[in-house]
Short mmCIF file of C-alpha atoms in Angstrom, two decimals:
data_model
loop_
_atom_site.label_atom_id
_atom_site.label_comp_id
_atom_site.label_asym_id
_atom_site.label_seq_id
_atom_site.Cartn_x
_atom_site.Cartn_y
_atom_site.Cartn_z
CA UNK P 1 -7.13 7.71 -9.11
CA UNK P 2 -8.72 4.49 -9.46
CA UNK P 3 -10.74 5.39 -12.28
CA UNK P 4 -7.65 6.73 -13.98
CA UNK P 5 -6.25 2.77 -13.48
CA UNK P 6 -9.34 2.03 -15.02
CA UNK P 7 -9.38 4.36 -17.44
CA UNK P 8 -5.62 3.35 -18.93
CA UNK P 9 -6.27 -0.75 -18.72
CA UNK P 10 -9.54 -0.03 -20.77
CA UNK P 11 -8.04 1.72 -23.18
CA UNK P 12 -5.61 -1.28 -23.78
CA UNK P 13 -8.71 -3.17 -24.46
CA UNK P 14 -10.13 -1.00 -26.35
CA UNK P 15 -7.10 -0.91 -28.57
CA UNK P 16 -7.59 -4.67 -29.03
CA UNK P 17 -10.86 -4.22 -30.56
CA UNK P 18 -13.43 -4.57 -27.68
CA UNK P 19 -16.23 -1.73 -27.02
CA UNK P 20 -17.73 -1.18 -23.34
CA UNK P 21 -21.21 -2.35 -23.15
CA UNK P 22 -23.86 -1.53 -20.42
CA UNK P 23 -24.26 -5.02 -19.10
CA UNK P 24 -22.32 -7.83 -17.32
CA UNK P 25 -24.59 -10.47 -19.30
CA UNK P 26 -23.56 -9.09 -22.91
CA UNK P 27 -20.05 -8.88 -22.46
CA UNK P 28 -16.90 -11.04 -23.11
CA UNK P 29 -14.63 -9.69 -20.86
CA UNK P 30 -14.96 -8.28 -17.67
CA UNK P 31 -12.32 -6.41 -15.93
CA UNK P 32 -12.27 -5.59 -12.42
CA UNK P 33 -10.37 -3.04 -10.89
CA UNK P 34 -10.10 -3.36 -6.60
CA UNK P 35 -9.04 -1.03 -3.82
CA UNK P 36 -7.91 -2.00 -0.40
CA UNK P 37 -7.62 1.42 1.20
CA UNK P 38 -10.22 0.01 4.26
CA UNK P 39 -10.81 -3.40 4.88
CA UNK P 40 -14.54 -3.02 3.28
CA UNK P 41 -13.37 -2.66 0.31
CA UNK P 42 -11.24 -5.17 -0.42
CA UNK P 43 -14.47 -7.47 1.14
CA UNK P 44 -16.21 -5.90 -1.27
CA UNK P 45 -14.42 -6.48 -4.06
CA UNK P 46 -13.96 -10.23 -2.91
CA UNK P 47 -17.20 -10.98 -3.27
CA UNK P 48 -17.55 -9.47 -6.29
CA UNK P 49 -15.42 -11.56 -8.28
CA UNK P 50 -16.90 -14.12 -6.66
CA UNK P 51 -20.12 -14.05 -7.54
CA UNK P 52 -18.57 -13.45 -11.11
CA UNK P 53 -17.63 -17.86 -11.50
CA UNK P 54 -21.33 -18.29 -12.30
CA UNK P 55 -20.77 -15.80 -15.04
CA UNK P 56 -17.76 -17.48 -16.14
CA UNK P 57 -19.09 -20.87 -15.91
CA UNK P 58 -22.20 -20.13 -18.59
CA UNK P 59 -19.45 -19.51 -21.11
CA UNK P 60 -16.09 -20.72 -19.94
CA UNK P 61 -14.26 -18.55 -22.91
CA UNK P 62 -15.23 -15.57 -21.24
CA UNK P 63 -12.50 -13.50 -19.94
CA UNK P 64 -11.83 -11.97 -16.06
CA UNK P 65 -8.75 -9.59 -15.62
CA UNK P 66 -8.84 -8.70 -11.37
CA UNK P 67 -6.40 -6.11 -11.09
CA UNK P 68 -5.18 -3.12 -8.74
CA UNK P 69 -4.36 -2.68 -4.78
CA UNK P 70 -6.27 -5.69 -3.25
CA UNK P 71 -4.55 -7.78 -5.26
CA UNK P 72 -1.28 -6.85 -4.14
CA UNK P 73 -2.58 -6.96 -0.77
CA UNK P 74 -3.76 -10.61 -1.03
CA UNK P 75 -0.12 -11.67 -2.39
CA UNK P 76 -1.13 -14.53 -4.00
CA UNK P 77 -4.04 -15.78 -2.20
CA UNK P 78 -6.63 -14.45 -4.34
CA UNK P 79 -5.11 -16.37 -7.25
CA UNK P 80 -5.73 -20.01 -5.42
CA UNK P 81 -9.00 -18.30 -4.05
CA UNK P 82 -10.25 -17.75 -7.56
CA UNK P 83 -9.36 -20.12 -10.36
CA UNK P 84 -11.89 -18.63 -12.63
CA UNK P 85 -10.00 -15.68 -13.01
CA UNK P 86 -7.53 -15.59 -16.26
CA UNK P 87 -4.93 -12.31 -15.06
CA UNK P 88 -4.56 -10.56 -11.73
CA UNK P 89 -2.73 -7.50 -12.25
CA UNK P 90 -1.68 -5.91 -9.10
CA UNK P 91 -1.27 -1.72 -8.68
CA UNK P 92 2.48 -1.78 -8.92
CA UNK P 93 2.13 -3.76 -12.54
CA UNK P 94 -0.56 -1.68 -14.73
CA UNK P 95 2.52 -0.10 -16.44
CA UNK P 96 2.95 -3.96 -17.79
CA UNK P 97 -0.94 -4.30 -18.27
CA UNK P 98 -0.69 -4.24 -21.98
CA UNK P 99 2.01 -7.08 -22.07
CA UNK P 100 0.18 -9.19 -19.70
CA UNK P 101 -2.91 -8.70 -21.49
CA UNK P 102 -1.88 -10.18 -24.68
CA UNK P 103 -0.03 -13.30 -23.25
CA UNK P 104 -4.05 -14.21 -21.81
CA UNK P 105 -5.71 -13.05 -25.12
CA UNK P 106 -3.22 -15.08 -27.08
CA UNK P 107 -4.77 -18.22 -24.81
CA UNK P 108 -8.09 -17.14 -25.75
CA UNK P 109 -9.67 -18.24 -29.12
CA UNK P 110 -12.72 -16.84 -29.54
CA UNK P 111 -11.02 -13.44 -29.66
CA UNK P 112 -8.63 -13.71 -31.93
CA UNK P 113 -11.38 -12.54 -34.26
CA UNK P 114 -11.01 -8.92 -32.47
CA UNK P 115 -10.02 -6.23 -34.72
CA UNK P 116 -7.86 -3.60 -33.48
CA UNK P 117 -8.52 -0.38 -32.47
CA UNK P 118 -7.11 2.95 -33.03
CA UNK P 119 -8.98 4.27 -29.97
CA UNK P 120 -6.10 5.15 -27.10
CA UNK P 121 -7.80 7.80 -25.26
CA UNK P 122 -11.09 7.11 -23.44
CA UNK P 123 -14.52 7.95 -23.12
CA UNK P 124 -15.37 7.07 -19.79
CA UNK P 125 -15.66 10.77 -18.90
CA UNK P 126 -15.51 12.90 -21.75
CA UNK P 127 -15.84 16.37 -19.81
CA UNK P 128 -13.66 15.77 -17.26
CA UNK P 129 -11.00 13.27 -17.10
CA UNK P 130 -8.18 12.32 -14.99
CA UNK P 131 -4.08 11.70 -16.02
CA UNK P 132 -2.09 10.10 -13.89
CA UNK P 133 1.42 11.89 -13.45
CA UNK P 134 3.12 9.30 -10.88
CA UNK P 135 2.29 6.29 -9.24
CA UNK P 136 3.41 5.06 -5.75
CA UNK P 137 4.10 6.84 -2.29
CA UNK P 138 7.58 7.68 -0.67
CA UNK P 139 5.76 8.02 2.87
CA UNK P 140 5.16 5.50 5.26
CA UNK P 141 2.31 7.04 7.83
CA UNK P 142 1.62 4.43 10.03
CA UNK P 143 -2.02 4.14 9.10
CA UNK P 144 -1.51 3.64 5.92
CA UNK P 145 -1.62 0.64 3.76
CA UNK P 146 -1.42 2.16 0.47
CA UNK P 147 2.47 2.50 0.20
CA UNK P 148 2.70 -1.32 0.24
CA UNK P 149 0.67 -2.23 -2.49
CA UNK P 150 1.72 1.08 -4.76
CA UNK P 151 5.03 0.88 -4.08
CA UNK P 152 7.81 3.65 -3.99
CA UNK P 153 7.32 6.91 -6.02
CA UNK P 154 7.70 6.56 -9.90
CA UNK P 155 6.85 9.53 -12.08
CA UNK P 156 5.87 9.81 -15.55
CA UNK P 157 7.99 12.22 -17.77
CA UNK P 158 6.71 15.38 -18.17
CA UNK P 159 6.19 15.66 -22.38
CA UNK P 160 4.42 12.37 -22.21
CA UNK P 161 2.05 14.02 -19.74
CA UNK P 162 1.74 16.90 -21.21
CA UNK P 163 0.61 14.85 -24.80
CA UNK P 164 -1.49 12.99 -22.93
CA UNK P 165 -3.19 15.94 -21.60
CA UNK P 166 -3.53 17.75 -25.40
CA UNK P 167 -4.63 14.15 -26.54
CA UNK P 168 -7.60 14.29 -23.97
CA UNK P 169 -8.70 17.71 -24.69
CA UNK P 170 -8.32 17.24 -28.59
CA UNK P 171 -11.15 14.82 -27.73
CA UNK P 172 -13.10 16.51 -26.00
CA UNK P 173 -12.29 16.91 -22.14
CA UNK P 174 -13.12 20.10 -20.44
CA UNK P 175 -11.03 19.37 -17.28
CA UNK P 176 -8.29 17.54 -16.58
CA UNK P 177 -7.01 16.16 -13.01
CA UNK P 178 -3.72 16.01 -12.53
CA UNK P 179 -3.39 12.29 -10.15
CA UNK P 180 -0.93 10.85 -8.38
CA UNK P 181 -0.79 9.55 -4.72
CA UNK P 182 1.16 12.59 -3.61
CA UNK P 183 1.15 14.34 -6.66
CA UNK P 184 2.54 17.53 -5.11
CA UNK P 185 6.03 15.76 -4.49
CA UNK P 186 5.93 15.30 -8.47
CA UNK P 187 10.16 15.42 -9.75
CA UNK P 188 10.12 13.92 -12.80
CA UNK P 189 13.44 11.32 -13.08
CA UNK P 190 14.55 13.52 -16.13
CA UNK P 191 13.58 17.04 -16.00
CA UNK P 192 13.44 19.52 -19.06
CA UNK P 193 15.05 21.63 -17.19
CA UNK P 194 16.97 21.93 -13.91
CA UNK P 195 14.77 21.91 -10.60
CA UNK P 196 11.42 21.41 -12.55
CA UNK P 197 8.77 20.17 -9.99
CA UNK P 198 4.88 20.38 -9.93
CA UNK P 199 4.50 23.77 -9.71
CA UNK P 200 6.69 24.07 -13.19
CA UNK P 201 4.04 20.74 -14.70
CA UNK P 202 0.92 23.00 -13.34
CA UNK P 203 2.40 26.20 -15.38
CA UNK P 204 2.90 23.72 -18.91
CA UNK P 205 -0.29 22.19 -18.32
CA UNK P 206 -1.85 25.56 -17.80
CA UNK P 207 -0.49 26.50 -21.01
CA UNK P 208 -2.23 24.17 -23.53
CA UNK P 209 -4.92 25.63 -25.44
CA UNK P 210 -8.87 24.30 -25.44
CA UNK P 211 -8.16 23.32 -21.79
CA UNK P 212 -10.56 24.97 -19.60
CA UNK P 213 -9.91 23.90 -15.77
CA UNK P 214 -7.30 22.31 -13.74
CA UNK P 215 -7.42 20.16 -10.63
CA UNK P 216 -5.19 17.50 -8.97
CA UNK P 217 -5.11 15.17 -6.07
CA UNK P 218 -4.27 13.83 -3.54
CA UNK P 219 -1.78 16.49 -2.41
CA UNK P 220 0.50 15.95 0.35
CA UNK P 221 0.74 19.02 3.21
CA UNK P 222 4.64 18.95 3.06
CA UNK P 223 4.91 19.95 -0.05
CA UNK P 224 2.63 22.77 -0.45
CA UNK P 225 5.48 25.24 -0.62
CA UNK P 226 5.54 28.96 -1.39
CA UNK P 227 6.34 27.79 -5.16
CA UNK P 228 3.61 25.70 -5.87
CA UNK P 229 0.89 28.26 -4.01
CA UNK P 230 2.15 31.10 -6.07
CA UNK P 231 1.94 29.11 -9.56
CA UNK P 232 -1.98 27.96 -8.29
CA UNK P 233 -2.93 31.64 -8.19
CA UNK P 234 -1.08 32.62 -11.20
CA UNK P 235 -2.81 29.65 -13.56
CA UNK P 236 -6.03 30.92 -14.61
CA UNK P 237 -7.01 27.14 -15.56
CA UNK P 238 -6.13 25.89 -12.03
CA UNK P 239 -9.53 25.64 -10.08
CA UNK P 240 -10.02 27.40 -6.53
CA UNK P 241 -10.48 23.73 -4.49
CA UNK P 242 -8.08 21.73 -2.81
CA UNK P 243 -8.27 18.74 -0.73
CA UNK P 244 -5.73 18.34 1.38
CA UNK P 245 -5.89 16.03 3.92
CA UNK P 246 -5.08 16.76 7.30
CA UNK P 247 -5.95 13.90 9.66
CA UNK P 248 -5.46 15.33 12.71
CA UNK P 249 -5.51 18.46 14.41
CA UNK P 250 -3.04 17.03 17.31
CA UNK P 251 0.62 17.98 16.44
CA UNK P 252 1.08 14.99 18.50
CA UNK P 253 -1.02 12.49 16.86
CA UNK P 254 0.44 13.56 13.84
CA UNK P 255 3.88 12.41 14.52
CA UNK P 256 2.80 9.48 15.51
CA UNK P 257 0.92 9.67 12.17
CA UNK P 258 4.43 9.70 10.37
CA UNK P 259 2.62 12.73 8.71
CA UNK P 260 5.65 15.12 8.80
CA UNK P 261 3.85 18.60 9.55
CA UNK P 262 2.29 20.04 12.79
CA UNK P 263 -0.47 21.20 13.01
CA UNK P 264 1.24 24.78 13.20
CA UNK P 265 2.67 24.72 9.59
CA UNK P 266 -0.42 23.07 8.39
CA UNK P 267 -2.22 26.53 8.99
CA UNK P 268 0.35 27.95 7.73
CA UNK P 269 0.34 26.79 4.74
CA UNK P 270 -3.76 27.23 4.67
CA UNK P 271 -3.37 31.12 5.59
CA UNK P 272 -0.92 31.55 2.46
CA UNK P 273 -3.23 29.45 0.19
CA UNK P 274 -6.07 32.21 1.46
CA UNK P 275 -3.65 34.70 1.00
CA UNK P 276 -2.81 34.52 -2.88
CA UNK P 277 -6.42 32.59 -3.75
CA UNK P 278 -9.10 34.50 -1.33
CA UNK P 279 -11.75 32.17 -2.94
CA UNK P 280 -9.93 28.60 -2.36
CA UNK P 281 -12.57 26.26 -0.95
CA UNK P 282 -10.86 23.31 0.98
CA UNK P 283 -11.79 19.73 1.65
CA UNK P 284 -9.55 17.26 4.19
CA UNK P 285 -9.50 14.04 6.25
CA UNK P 286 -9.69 13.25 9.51
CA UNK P 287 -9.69 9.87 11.60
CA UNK P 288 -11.11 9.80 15.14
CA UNK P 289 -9.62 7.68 17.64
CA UNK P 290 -6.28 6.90 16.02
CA UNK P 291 -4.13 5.02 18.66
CA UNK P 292 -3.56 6.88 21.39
CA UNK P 293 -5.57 9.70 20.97
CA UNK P 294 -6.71 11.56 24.11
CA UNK P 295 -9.38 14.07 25.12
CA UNK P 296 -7.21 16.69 24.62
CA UNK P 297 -6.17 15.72 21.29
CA UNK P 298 -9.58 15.17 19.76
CA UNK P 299 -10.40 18.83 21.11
CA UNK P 300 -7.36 20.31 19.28
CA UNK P 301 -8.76 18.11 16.22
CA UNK P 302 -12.55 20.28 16.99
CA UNK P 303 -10.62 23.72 17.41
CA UNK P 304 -8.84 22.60 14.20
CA UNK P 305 -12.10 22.27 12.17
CA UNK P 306 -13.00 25.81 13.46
CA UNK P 307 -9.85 27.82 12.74
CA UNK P 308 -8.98 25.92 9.07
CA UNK P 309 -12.52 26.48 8.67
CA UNK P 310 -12.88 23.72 6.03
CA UNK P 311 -15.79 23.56 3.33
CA UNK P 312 -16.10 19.60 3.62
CA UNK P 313 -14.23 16.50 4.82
CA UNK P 314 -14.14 13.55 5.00
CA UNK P 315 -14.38 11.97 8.46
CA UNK P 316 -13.72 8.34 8.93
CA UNK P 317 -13.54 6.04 12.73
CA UNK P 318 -9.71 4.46 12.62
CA UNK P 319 -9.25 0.87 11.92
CA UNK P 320 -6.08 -1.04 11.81
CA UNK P 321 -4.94 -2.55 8.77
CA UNK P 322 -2.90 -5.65 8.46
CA UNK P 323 0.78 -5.02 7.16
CA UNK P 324 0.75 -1.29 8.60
CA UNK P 325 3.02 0.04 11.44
CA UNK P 326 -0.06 1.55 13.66
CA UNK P 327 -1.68 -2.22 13.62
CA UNK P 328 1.02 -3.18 15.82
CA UNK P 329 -0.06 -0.93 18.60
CA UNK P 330 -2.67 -1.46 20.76
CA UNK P 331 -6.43 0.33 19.45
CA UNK P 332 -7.14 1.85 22.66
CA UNK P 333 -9.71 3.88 21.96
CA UNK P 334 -13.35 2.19 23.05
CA UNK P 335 -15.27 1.45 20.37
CA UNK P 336 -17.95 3.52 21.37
CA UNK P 337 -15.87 6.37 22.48
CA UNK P 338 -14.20 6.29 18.28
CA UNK P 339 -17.84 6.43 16.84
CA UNK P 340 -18.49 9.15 19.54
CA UNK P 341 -15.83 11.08 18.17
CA UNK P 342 -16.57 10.28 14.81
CA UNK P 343 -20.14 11.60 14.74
CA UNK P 344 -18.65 14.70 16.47
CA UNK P 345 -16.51 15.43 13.41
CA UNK P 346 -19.50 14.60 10.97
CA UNK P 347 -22.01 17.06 12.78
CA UNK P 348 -19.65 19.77 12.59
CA UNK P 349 -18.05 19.30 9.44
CA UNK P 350 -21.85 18.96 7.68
CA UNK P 351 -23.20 21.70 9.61
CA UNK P 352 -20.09 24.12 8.30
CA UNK P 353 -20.43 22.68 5.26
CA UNK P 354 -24.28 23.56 4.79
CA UNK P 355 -23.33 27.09 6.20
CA UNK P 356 -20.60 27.65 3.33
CA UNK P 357 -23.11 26.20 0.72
CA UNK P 358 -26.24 28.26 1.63
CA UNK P 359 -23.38 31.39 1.77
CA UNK P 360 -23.50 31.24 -1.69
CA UNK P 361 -27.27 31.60 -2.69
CA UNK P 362 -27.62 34.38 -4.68
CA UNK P 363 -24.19 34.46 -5.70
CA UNK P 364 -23.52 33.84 -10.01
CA UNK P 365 -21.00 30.51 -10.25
CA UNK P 366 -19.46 29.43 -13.17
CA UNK P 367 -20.48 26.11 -13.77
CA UNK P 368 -19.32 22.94 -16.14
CA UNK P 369 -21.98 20.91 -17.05
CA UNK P 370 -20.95 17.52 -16.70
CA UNK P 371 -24.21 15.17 -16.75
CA UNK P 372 -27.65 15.25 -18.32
CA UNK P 373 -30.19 13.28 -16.25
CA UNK P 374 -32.74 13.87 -18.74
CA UNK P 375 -35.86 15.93 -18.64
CA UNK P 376 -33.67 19.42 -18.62
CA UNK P 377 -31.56 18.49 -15.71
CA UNK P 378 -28.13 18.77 -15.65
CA UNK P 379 -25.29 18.52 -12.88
CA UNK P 380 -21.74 20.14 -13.23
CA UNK P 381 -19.47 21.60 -10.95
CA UNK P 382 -18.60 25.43 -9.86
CA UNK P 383 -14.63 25.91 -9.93
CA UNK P 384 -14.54 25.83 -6.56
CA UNK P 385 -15.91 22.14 -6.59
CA UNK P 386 -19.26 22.53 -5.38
CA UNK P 387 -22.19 20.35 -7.52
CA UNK P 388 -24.75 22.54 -9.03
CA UNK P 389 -27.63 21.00 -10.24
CA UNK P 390 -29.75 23.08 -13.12
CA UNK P 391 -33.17 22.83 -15.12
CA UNK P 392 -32.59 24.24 -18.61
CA UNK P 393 -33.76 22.44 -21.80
CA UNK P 394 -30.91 23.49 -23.45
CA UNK P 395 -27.37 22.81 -21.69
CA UNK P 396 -25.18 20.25 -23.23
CA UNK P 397 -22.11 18.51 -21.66
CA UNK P 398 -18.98 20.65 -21.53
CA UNK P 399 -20.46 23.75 -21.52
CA UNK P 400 -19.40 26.21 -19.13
CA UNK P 401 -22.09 28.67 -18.02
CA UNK P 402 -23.02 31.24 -15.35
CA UNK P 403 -25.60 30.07 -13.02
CA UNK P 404 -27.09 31.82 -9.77
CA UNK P 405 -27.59 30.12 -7.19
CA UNK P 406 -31.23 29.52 -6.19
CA UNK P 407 -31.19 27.33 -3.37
CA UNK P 408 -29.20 24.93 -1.69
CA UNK P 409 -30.02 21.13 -0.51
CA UNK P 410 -26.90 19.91 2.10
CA UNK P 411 -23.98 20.86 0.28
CA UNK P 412 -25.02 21.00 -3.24
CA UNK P 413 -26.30 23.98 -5.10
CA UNK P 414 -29.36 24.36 -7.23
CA UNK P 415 -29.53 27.48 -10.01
CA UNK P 416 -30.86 29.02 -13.07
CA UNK P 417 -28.78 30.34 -16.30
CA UNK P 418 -27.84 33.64 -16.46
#
């Protein structure tokens, strides 16, 4: 999702006449896009733009545009912080990135020589690229600091995603993922017709021709209803991966969570997904030692791993974050009992998820060939998500080809063309 952001302020610039280059030292703009999902993050990103007033200084025209969650997060501090930054754009204002861009570029007069540009869509990625479909988050898990600096749910309407999506293939994208920060609770505001939800946007999408595969995230548990699993098995572009994150395994911990399913109807809606897509491969998250957590709980959490029986996750030690309900209880989990727990999770989440890779040697996988490293090797992706790495002198980027699988190295998958 962030390189969508990144994507769409680009492509303003772009529009205004300047090209990407490869190098910080060539360029007259630089444009920095943060995230403040964990605290490392945002540090990282703080000393980033830091380290970028030495840059500025050797040419003080030069341009710096900060923008995205951190700098909603920082409310204001990051602007007294770092003088040598021209525009902070936080994530709730990249809908007014363009205006804000041209009240700084008007300021700025070694660009008015810039000649516009009729480039709009990008070419960041120009197999498979991402469209964002809403912004924002209507939940409030306690955990969570992302609602804060997104803001409420806002959704795009559906025919100017559905141009945007023609727009990208037209150029040249294979793949296109659906984003938004729950992007299965997708209403549109103004619906084409009564009751249209995601399921109905997954159908159009589905629908438009030269598009080859489908994928969205970050989908929310809740609203993985019998409608929406039904229209995934009946889309022949929609790929069989999800990731849908569960966090815990403890019904328990998950109301405390604010997460709004147990861990009852979350394999529940697994089984269904199973059901009507036997091949679905499925990625989550889970925190260890969220507030609260017991012995018990972190066992149900275990037992949870086995009976989902997930292909990967993503397994992360909980932290409280500043401005989030779950900071104001007390982290009573030791230290070293949280990074106990975590490695627990990442030695049996790997270990499945070497099993499920080396269950497919031998196997023939469609693959999308995404990157050329050079020397006839190429990386893609199977439509179940796994990376498949290939030696052939003779791929190109977007094709889609049938590999077998030849071996296996952790979770990705090496192969020849059929």
């Amino acid at each position: 999702m962030n390189v969508a952001d990144s994507d769409e302020m680009g492509a303003h610039l772009k529009a205004r006449g300047f090209q990407e280059v490869a190098d910080l030292d060539s360029a007259d703009a630089a444009l920095v896009n943060t995230c403040t999902v964990r605290d490392m993050a945002e540090h990282k990103a703080s000393s980033y733009i830091g380290s970028l007033e030495e840059w500025k200084d050797a040419n003080p025209s030069r341009l710096i545009i900060v923008a995205g969650c951190a700098v909603e997060h920082s409310k204001g501090k990051w602007e007294k912080r770092f003088p040598h930054v021209d525009l902070f754009v936080g994530a709730k204002e990249i809908d007014q990135f363009s205006a804000r861009l041209d009240e700084v570029l008007s300021s700025k007069q070694n660009m008015d020589a810039l000649i516009p540009s009729e480039q709009s869509v990008s070419t960041l990625s120009p197999v498979s690229q991402g469209v964002t479909i809403m912004r924002g988050c209507n939940y409030n898990c306690s955990y969570c600091i992302v609602p804060s600096v997104r803001g409420r749910e806002s959704y795009r309407p559906v025919p100017d995603i559905l141009s945007e999506v023609k727009r990208r293939v037209d150029a040249g994208a294979k793949e296109i993922w659906l984003l938004g920060q729950t992007v299965n609770s997708y209403k549109p505001s103004l619906p084409p017709r009564g009751g249209y939800d995601f399921s109905d946007l997954l159908r159009d999408v589905n629908a438009i021709p030269g598009l080859e595969r489908i994928r969205f995230t970050s989908p929310h548990p809740y609203y993985m209803t019998e409608r929406l699993i039904q229209a995934m098995a009946e889309s022949s572009r929609v790929c069989e991966a999800i990731h849908l994150p569960v966090q815990s395994g403890s019904s328990k911990i998950l109301k405390a969570m604010k997460r709004s399913y147990t861990r009852d109807s979350f394999l529940a809606s697994l089984r269904r997904l199973r059901e009507l897509i036997p091949s679905i491969v499925i990625s989550t998250d889970l925190i260890a030692g969220y507030p609260g957590e017991t012995e018990d709980d972190f066992r149900e959490t275990m037992s949870l791993i086995e009976e989902a029986d997930f292909d990967s996750a993503y397994c992360f030690g909980y932290s409280p974050r500043p401005g989030t309900a779950s900071a104001q209880e007390a982290d009573d989990v030791p230290t070293h009992v949280k990074q106990d727990r975590l490695n627990a999770l990442l030695d049996l989440t790997n270990k499945k998820g070497t099993e499920k890779a080396r269950a497919l040697l031998h196997s023939v996988q469609e693959v999308l060939i995404e990157d050329d490293k050079g020397e006839g090797l190429f990386r893609g992706k199977t439509r179940g998500a796994w990376r498949a790495r290939i030696k052939n002198q003779h791929l190109k980027c977007g094709q889609i080809v049938k590999v077998k699988i030849t071996g296996t190295h952790s979770r990705e998958l090496h192969g020849e063309c059929v």
